[in-house]
Amino acid sequence: MIQKLSKIIAPIITAVIFGIIATMMFTTIDVANKIDANFWTTTLIGTALTVLTTLIWFPVGADNGKNQQNFKTVSSQYNRRADYIINNQLQGKLNNFCEEENKKFELKLLKNKLNTVCLTLEFFEKYKKFTVGLDIFEDKKEEEEFKKEIAKLTKKQIRVLEYLKDHKIKFKSLTPGHILRAKNKTNRIVPIDTEKVFKSIIWTGKVLWSLCSFAVLAFIVVNPNTTSWLSKVFQLGIWACIIGFNIYSSLNNGTKSIVEYRKNDLLMLSNKCAEFFEYVNIPISVVDKVEDSEDEQVEELG
């Protein structure tokens, strides 16, 4: 549908461009540097129309995305795996899996922070025990060697060691609810709801773009050199161009939110389910019970 719409919009926009050029030959365009009732009316009405057309056409684009086979394939796979966990009452084991994953991820983050200042996990563990007074050395010579290593540390290394010793590494822990959330997100283990983030960015951008576009349009005054209807045609052409582009982008973004962002979210959750089944020694083939061709489709999409 979007491809068909783009074929229709392209000649329309081209015609509008030539119409604007023709109109400009018979009109004079001035800029009104004042904020009056006309400015606010144009800006607010234009923004309201943009929001309204987005509300109407974004869901249409989303529905188009849901009907695409690549999304259906990924969605079907995730639902099978999530249903298997729920129907077989594996939430308890899933909770154990999440705890293990959180421990591994915390250790990974700790190593990454130590690597930034050229320190090892082994040194950090020794430093932590030594600074709290634990006897970790077999003899005095080993202790003196370790003290010499500490003396060579830079201020930045000591600052990092002291911080990691006194503070637990913060990250959003993975829970069964995160893995099953679609059925019922750098430094994070929880899968991000990228579709929600994308929609927030789109809506914020739409409102800001509308306010700016129609505020600029409100400053433009078209003075006809011949007949008054030319100025109206010119202004109508600009409005039609802005609203038409918004309809096209709303359709496109609606489809993108599904076939790209929601699909990737479900694929990430589906892969996390697969990791869980490996953890509990359940063959993924038993869970999926689908033809190999469909599995290959999902792997290609990933």
Tab-separated table of C-alpha atoms in Angstrom:
chain	number	residue	atom	x	y	z
A	1	MET	CA	0.000	0.000	0.000
A	2	ILE	CA	2.848	2.392	0.856
A	3	GLN	CA	4.492	1.726	-2.500
A	4	LYS	CA	1.217	2.492	-4.292
A	5	LEU	CA	0.763	5.634	-2.193
A	6	SER	CA	4.309	6.819	-2.941
A	7	LYS	CA	3.585	6.478	-6.673
A	8	ILE	CA	0.540	8.715	-6.228
A	9	ILE	CA	2.200	11.242	-3.904
A	10	ALA	CA	5.324	11.744	-6.059
A	11	PRO	CA	3.474	13.296	-9.050
A	12	ILE	CA	1.200	15.264	-6.716
A	13	ILE	CA	4.156	16.833	-4.912
A	14	THR	CA	5.809	17.536	-8.283
A	15	ALA	CA	2.638	19.245	-9.488
A	16	VAL	CA	2.456	21.287	-6.281
A	17	ILE	CA	6.078	22.396	-6.750
A	18	PHE	CA	5.396	23.583	-10.302
A	19	GLY	CA	2.156	25.198	-9.087
A	20	ILE	CA	4.084	27.105	-6.430
A	21	ILE	CA	6.640	28.270	-9.014
A	22	ALA	CA	3.870	29.412	-11.352
A	23	THR	CA	2.035	31.147	-8.521
A	24	MET	CA	5.193	32.942	-7.364
A	25	MET	CA	5.461	34.536	-10.810
A	26	PHE	CA	2.195	36.358	-10.090
A	27	THR	CA	2.629	37.025	-6.383
A	28	THR	CA	4.935	38.755	-3.929
A	29	ILE	CA	5.985	36.876	-0.815
A	30	ASP	CA	6.690	38.957	2.303
A	31	VAL	CA	7.490	38.005	5.887
A	32	ALA	CA	5.368	39.411	8.707
A	33	ASN	CA	7.562	39.763	11.800
A	34	LYS	CA	4.706	39.848	14.257
A	35	ILE	CA	2.904	37.398	16.462
A	36	ASP	CA	-0.797	38.164	16.292
A	37	ALA	CA	-4.102	36.299	16.266
A	38	ASN	CA	-3.473	35.049	12.718
A	39	PHE	CA	-0.089	33.598	13.743
A	40	TRP	CA	-1.577	31.608	16.637
A	41	THR	CA	-4.599	30.508	14.596
A	42	THR	CA	-2.478	29.193	11.732
A	43	THR	CA	0.050	27.497	14.030
A	44	LEU	CA	-2.452	25.817	16.351
A	45	ILE	CA	-4.885	24.726	13.625
A	46	GLY	CA	-2.029	23.358	11.522
A	47	THR	CA	-0.596	21.439	14.478
A	48	ALA	CA	-4.025	20.063	15.361
A	49	LEU	CA	-4.523	18.877	11.776
A	50	THR	CA	-1.110	17.199	11.786
A	51	VAL	CA	-1.863	15.359	15.034
A	52	LEU	CA	-5.306	14.365	13.743
A	53	THR	CA	-4.000	12.965	10.444
A	54	THR	CA	-1.296	11.058	12.354
A	55	LEU	CA	-3.918	9.574	14.689
A	56	ILE	CA	-5.883	8.429	11.659
A	57	TRP	CA	-3.114	7.145	9.378
A	58	PHE	CA	-0.491	5.780	11.816
A	59	PRO	CA	-2.774	2.840	12.847
A	60	VAL	CA	-3.427	2.116	9.160
A	61	GLY	CA	0.307	1.784	8.595
A	62	ALA	CA	0.601	-0.380	11.728
A	63	ASP	CA	-2.119	-2.708	10.430
A	64	ASN	CA	-0.232	-3.017	7.132
A	65	GLY	CA	2.863	-3.998	9.095
A	66	LYS	CA	1.009	-6.645	11.103
A	67	ASN	CA	-0.153	-8.275	7.877
A	68	GLN	CA	3.392	-8.695	6.531
A	69	GLN	CA	4.637	-12.268	6.601
A	70	ASN	CA	8.002	-11.575	8.247
A	71	PHE	CA	6.259	-10.060	11.279
A	72	LYS	CA	3.698	-12.860	11.441
A	73	THR	CA	6.481	-15.469	11.423
A	74	VAL	CA	8.420	-13.910	14.305
A	75	SER	CA	5.245	-13.209	16.292
A	76	SER	CA	4.070	-16.805	15.870
A	77	GLN	CA	7.415	-18.199	17.055
A	78	TYR	CA	7.518	-15.999	20.165
A	79	ASN	CA	3.919	-16.821	21.097
A	80	ARG	CA	4.599	-20.558	20.848
A	81	ARG	CA	7.625	-20.319	23.125
A	82	ALA	CA	5.966	-18.034	25.662
A	83	ASP	CA	2.866	-20.236	25.703
A	84	TYR	CA	5.019	-23.310	26.329
A	85	ILE	CA	6.541	-21.677	29.425
A	86	ILE	CA	3.149	-20.618	30.761
A	87	ASN	CA	1.226	-23.795	29.904
A	88	ASN	CA	3.907	-26.036	31.450
A	89	GLN	CA	4.206	-23.832	34.553
A	90	LEU	CA	7.920	-23.191	34.085
A	91	GLN	CA	7.880	-19.721	35.662
A	92	GLY	CA	9.807	-20.976	38.720
A	93	LYS	CA	12.637	-22.310	36.558
A	94	LEU	CA	12.439	-19.164	34.457
A	95	ASN	CA	13.005	-17.123	37.617
A	96	ASN	CA	16.136	-19.203	38.396
A	97	PHE	CA	17.323	-18.629	34.824
A	98	CYS	CA	16.874	-14.868	35.210
A	99	GLU	CA	18.859	-14.876	38.472
A	100	GLU	CA	21.727	-16.734	36.775
A	101	GLU	CA	21.637	-14.353	33.826
A	102	ASN	CA	21.699	-11.342	36.158
A	103	LYS	CA	24.778	-12.697	37.990
A	104	LYS	CA	26.607	-13.295	34.707
A	105	PHE	CA	25.669	-9.871	33.403
A	106	GLU	CA	26.765	-8.168	36.640
A	107	LEU	CA	30.141	-9.905	36.389
A	108	LYS	CA	30.445	-8.802	32.761
A	109	LEU	CA	29.758	-5.172	33.697
A	110	LEU	CA	32.281	-5.369	36.545
A	111	LYS	CA	34.983	-6.691	34.205
A	112	ASN	CA	34.175	-3.958	31.663
A	113	LYS	CA	34.555	-1.215	34.292
A	114	LEU	CA	37.862	-2.681	35.481
A	115	ASN	CA	39.116	-3.036	31.906
A	116	THR	CA	38.638	0.703	31.321
A	117	VAL	CA	41.418	1.363	33.880
A	118	CYS	CA	43.540	-1.698	32.955
A	119	LEU	CA	42.705	-3.748	36.057
A	120	THR	CA	41.754	-7.422	36.379
A	121	LEU	CA	38.959	-9.044	38.318
A	122	GLU	CA	41.513	-11.096	40.282
A	123	PHE	CA	43.312	-7.927	41.421
A	124	PHE	CA	40.024	-6.296	42.387
A	125	GLU	CA	38.982	-9.275	44.522
A	126	LYS	CA	42.336	-9.202	46.324
A	127	TYR	CA	42.115	-5.429	46.813
A	128	LYS	CA	38.605	-5.671	48.231
A	129	LYS	CA	39.565	-8.345	50.770
A	130	PHE	CA	42.868	-6.637	51.666
A	131	THR	CA	41.282	-3.247	52.365
A	132	VAL	CA	38.772	-4.742	54.808
A	133	GLY	CA	41.514	-6.449	56.772
A	134	LEU	CA	41.186	-10.061	55.626
A	135	ASP	CA	44.327	-12.195	55.710
A	136	ILE	CA	44.636	-13.451	52.125
A	137	PHE	CA	48.411	-13.942	51.836
A	138	GLU	CA	50.462	-17.014	52.655
A	139	ASP	CA	53.492	-15.018	53.805
A	140	LYS	CA	54.739	-11.468	54.391
A	141	LYS	CA	56.664	-11.400	51.107
A	142	GLU	CA	53.473	-11.913	49.080
A	143	GLU	CA	51.742	-9.184	51.097
A	144	GLU	CA	54.626	-6.734	50.498
A	145	GLU	CA	54.501	-7.429	46.761
A	146	PHE	CA	50.800	-6.669	46.700
A	147	LYS	CA	51.345	-3.410	48.609
A	148	LYS	CA	53.900	-2.398	45.967
A	149	GLU	CA	51.308	-3.066	43.254
A	150	ILE	CA	48.828	-0.838	45.080
A	151	ALA	CA	51.447	1.923	45.396
A	152	LYS	CA	51.834	1.935	41.586
A	153	LEU	CA	48.118	2.549	40.993
A	154	THR	CA	47.015	5.850	39.509
A	155	LYS	CA	44.463	8.113	41.217
A	156	LYS	CA	41.865	7.108	38.628
A	157	GLN	CA	42.464	3.383	39.238
A	158	ILE	CA	42.151	3.818	43.013
A	159	ARG	CA	38.971	5.870	42.546
A	160	VAL	CA	37.435	3.110	40.411
A	161	LEU	CA	38.483	0.374	42.856
A	162	GLU	CA	37.070	2.231	45.841
A	163	TYR	CA	33.801	2.944	44.051
A	164	LEU	CA	33.330	-0.673	42.927
A	165	LYS	CA	34.245	-1.915	46.403
A	166	ASP	CA	31.602	0.224	48.109
A	167	HIS	CA	28.855	0.226	45.481
A	168	LYS	CA	26.872	-2.518	43.820
A	169	ILE	CA	26.760	-2.264	40.036
A	170	LYS	CA	23.362	-0.902	39.026
A	171	PHE	CA	21.348	-2.276	36.137
A	172	LYS	CA	17.742	-3.266	35.565
A	173	SER	CA	17.538	-6.922	36.517
A	174	LEU	CA	15.936	-9.414	34.162
A	175	THR	CA	12.724	-11.022	35.447
A	176	PRO	CA	10.272	-13.593	34.040
A	177	GLY	CA	7.843	-10.738	33.469
A	178	HIS	CA	10.258	-9.081	31.055
A	179	ILE	CA	10.595	-12.221	28.950
A	180	LEU	CA	6.846	-12.860	28.905
A	181	ARG	CA	5.779	-9.211	28.707
A	182	ALA	CA	4.666	-9.323	25.068
A	183	LYS	CA	2.451	-12.218	25.998
A	184	ASN	CA	0.872	-10.712	29.087
A	185	LYS	CA	15.258	-3.744	27.128
A	186	THR	CA	24.656	-1.126	26.382
A	187	ASN	CA	24.329	-1.451	30.239
A	188	ARG	CA	21.142	-3.414	30.552
A	189	ILE	CA	20.033	-7.014	30.350
A	190	VAL	CA	16.300	-6.291	30.112
A	191	PRO	CA	15.091	-6.137	26.483
A	192	ILE	CA	14.165	-2.596	25.456
A	193	ASP	CA	10.648	-1.894	24.181
A	194	THR	CA	12.026	-0.158	21.084
A	195	GLU	CA	8.593	0.182	19.493
A	196	LYS	CA	7.447	2.338	22.412
A	197	VAL	CA	10.640	4.424	22.195
A	198	PHE	CA	10.156	4.830	18.428
A	199	LYS	CA	6.551	5.967	18.851
A	200	SER	CA	7.548	8.488	21.539
A	201	ILE	CA	10.212	9.950	19.247
A	202	ILE	CA	7.806	10.057	16.293
A	203	TRP	CA	5.036	11.805	18.228
A	204	THR	CA	7.411	14.318	19.809
A	205	GLY	CA	8.942	15.013	16.398
A	206	LYS	CA	5.514	15.387	14.777
A	207	VAL	CA	4.346	18.015	17.270
A	208	LEU	CA	7.623	19.987	17.139
A	209	TRP	CA	7.747	19.758	13.338
A	210	SER	CA	4.137	20.954	13.068
A	211	LEU	CA	4.650	23.864	15.435
A	212	CYS	CA	7.754	25.016	13.564
A	213	SER	CA	6.322	24.464	10.060
A	214	PHE	CA	3.043	26.256	10.637
A	215	ALA	CA	4.682	28.998	12.716
A	216	VAL	CA	6.919	29.765	9.711
A	217	LEU	CA	3.915	29.524	7.396
A	218	ALA	CA	2.026	31.971	9.619
A	219	PHE	CA	4.799	34.538	9.130
A	220	ILE	CA	4.502	34.305	5.343
A	221	VAL	CA	2.227	36.864	3.722
A	222	VAL	CA	1.349	36.418	0.049
A	223	ASN	CA	0.447	39.625	-1.749
A	224	PRO	CA	-1.092	39.030	-5.194
A	225	ASN	CA	0.119	41.185	-8.080
A	226	THR	CA	-2.960	40.304	-10.136
A	227	THR	CA	-6.018	38.581	-8.687
A	228	SER	CA	-6.566	37.595	-5.045
A	229	TRP	CA	-7.363	33.934	-5.784
A	230	LEU	CA	-3.705	33.234	-6.661
A	231	SER	CA	-2.590	33.922	-3.095
A	232	LYS	CA	-5.230	31.537	-1.785
A	233	VAL	CA	-4.111	28.825	-4.220
A	234	PHE	CA	-0.506	29.328	-3.146
A	235	GLN	CA	-1.318	29.024	0.561
A	236	LEU	CA	-3.631	26.071	-0.059
A	237	GLY	CA	-0.842	24.334	-1.992
A	238	ILE	CA	1.572	24.713	0.917
A	239	TRP	CA	-0.981	23.380	3.402
A	240	ALA	CA	-1.812	20.452	1.109
A	241	CYS	CA	1.884	19.660	0.707
A	242	ILE	CA	2.503	19.643	4.489
A	243	ILE	CA	-0.587	17.572	5.297
A	244	GLY	CA	0.058	15.181	2.385
A	245	PHE	CA	3.626	14.563	3.522
A	246	ASN	CA	2.377	13.969	7.063
A	247	ILE	CA	-0.109	11.331	5.856
A	248	TYR	CA	2.640	9.582	3.901
A	249	SER	CA	5.119	9.655	6.831
A	250	SER	CA	2.421	8.490	9.270
A	251	LEU	CA	1.674	5.450	7.099
A	252	ASN	CA	5.370	4.712	6.680
A	253	ASN	CA	6.169	5.135	10.395
A	254	GLY	CA	3.170	3.036	11.390
A	255	THR	CA	4.391	0.156	9.249
A	256	LYS	CA	7.991	0.642	10.444
A	257	SER	CA	6.941	0.501	14.094
A	258	ILE	CA	5.662	-3.039	13.487
A	259	VAL	CA	7.905	-4.665	10.862
A	260	GLU	CA	11.121	-3.231	12.307
A	261	TYR	CA	10.771	-2.282	15.973
A	262	ARG	CA	8.066	-4.627	17.289
A	263	LYS	CA	9.429	-7.494	15.181
A	264	ASN	CA	12.937	-6.970	16.570
A	265	ASP	CA	11.557	-6.786	20.129
A	266	LEU	CA	9.708	-10.076	19.680
A	267	LEU	CA	12.757	-11.671	18.057
A	268	MET	CA	14.903	-10.631	21.031
A	269	LEU	CA	12.358	-12.049	23.483
A	270	SER	CA	12.014	-15.229	21.420
A	271	ASN	CA	15.805	-15.718	21.510
A	272	LYS	CA	15.778	-15.211	25.279
A	273	CYS	CA	13.126	-17.941	25.521
A	274	ALA	CA	15.397	-20.214	23.473
A	275	GLU	CA	18.255	-19.546	25.929
A	276	PHE	CA	15.945	-20.529	28.777
A	277	PHE	CA	14.974	-23.804	27.111
A	278	GLU	CA	18.664	-24.609	26.655
A	279	TYR	CA	19.179	-23.814	30.371
A	280	VAL	CA	16.497	-26.328	31.402
A	281	ASN	CA	17.574	-28.901	28.772
A	282	ILE	CA	14.374	-28.748	26.731
A	283	PRO	CA	15.044	-29.192	22.994
A	284	ILE	CA	13.832	-26.182	21.064
A	285	SER	CA	12.383	-28.530	18.422
A	286	VAL	CA	10.003	-29.908	21.061
A	287	VAL	CA	8.832	-26.395	21.877
A	288	ASP	CA	8.405	-25.114	18.345
A	289	LYS	CA	7.063	-28.192	16.575
A	290	VAL	CA	7.188	-26.394	13.234
A	291	GLU	CA	8.609	-27.047	9.814
A	292	ASP	CA	12.300	-26.338	9.329
A	293	SER	CA	11.456	-23.795	6.624
A	294	GLU	CA	9.719	-21.518	9.144
A	295	ASP	CA	12.660	-21.731	11.561
A	296	GLU	CA	14.993	-20.783	8.734
A	297	GLN	CA	12.783	-17.786	7.944
A	298	VAL	CA	13.085	-16.501	11.506
A	299	GLU	CA	16.871	-17.015	11.539
A	300	GLU	CA	17.149	-14.995	8.333
A	301	LEU	CA	15.035	-12.202	9.852
A	302	GLY	CA	17.337	-12.129	12.917
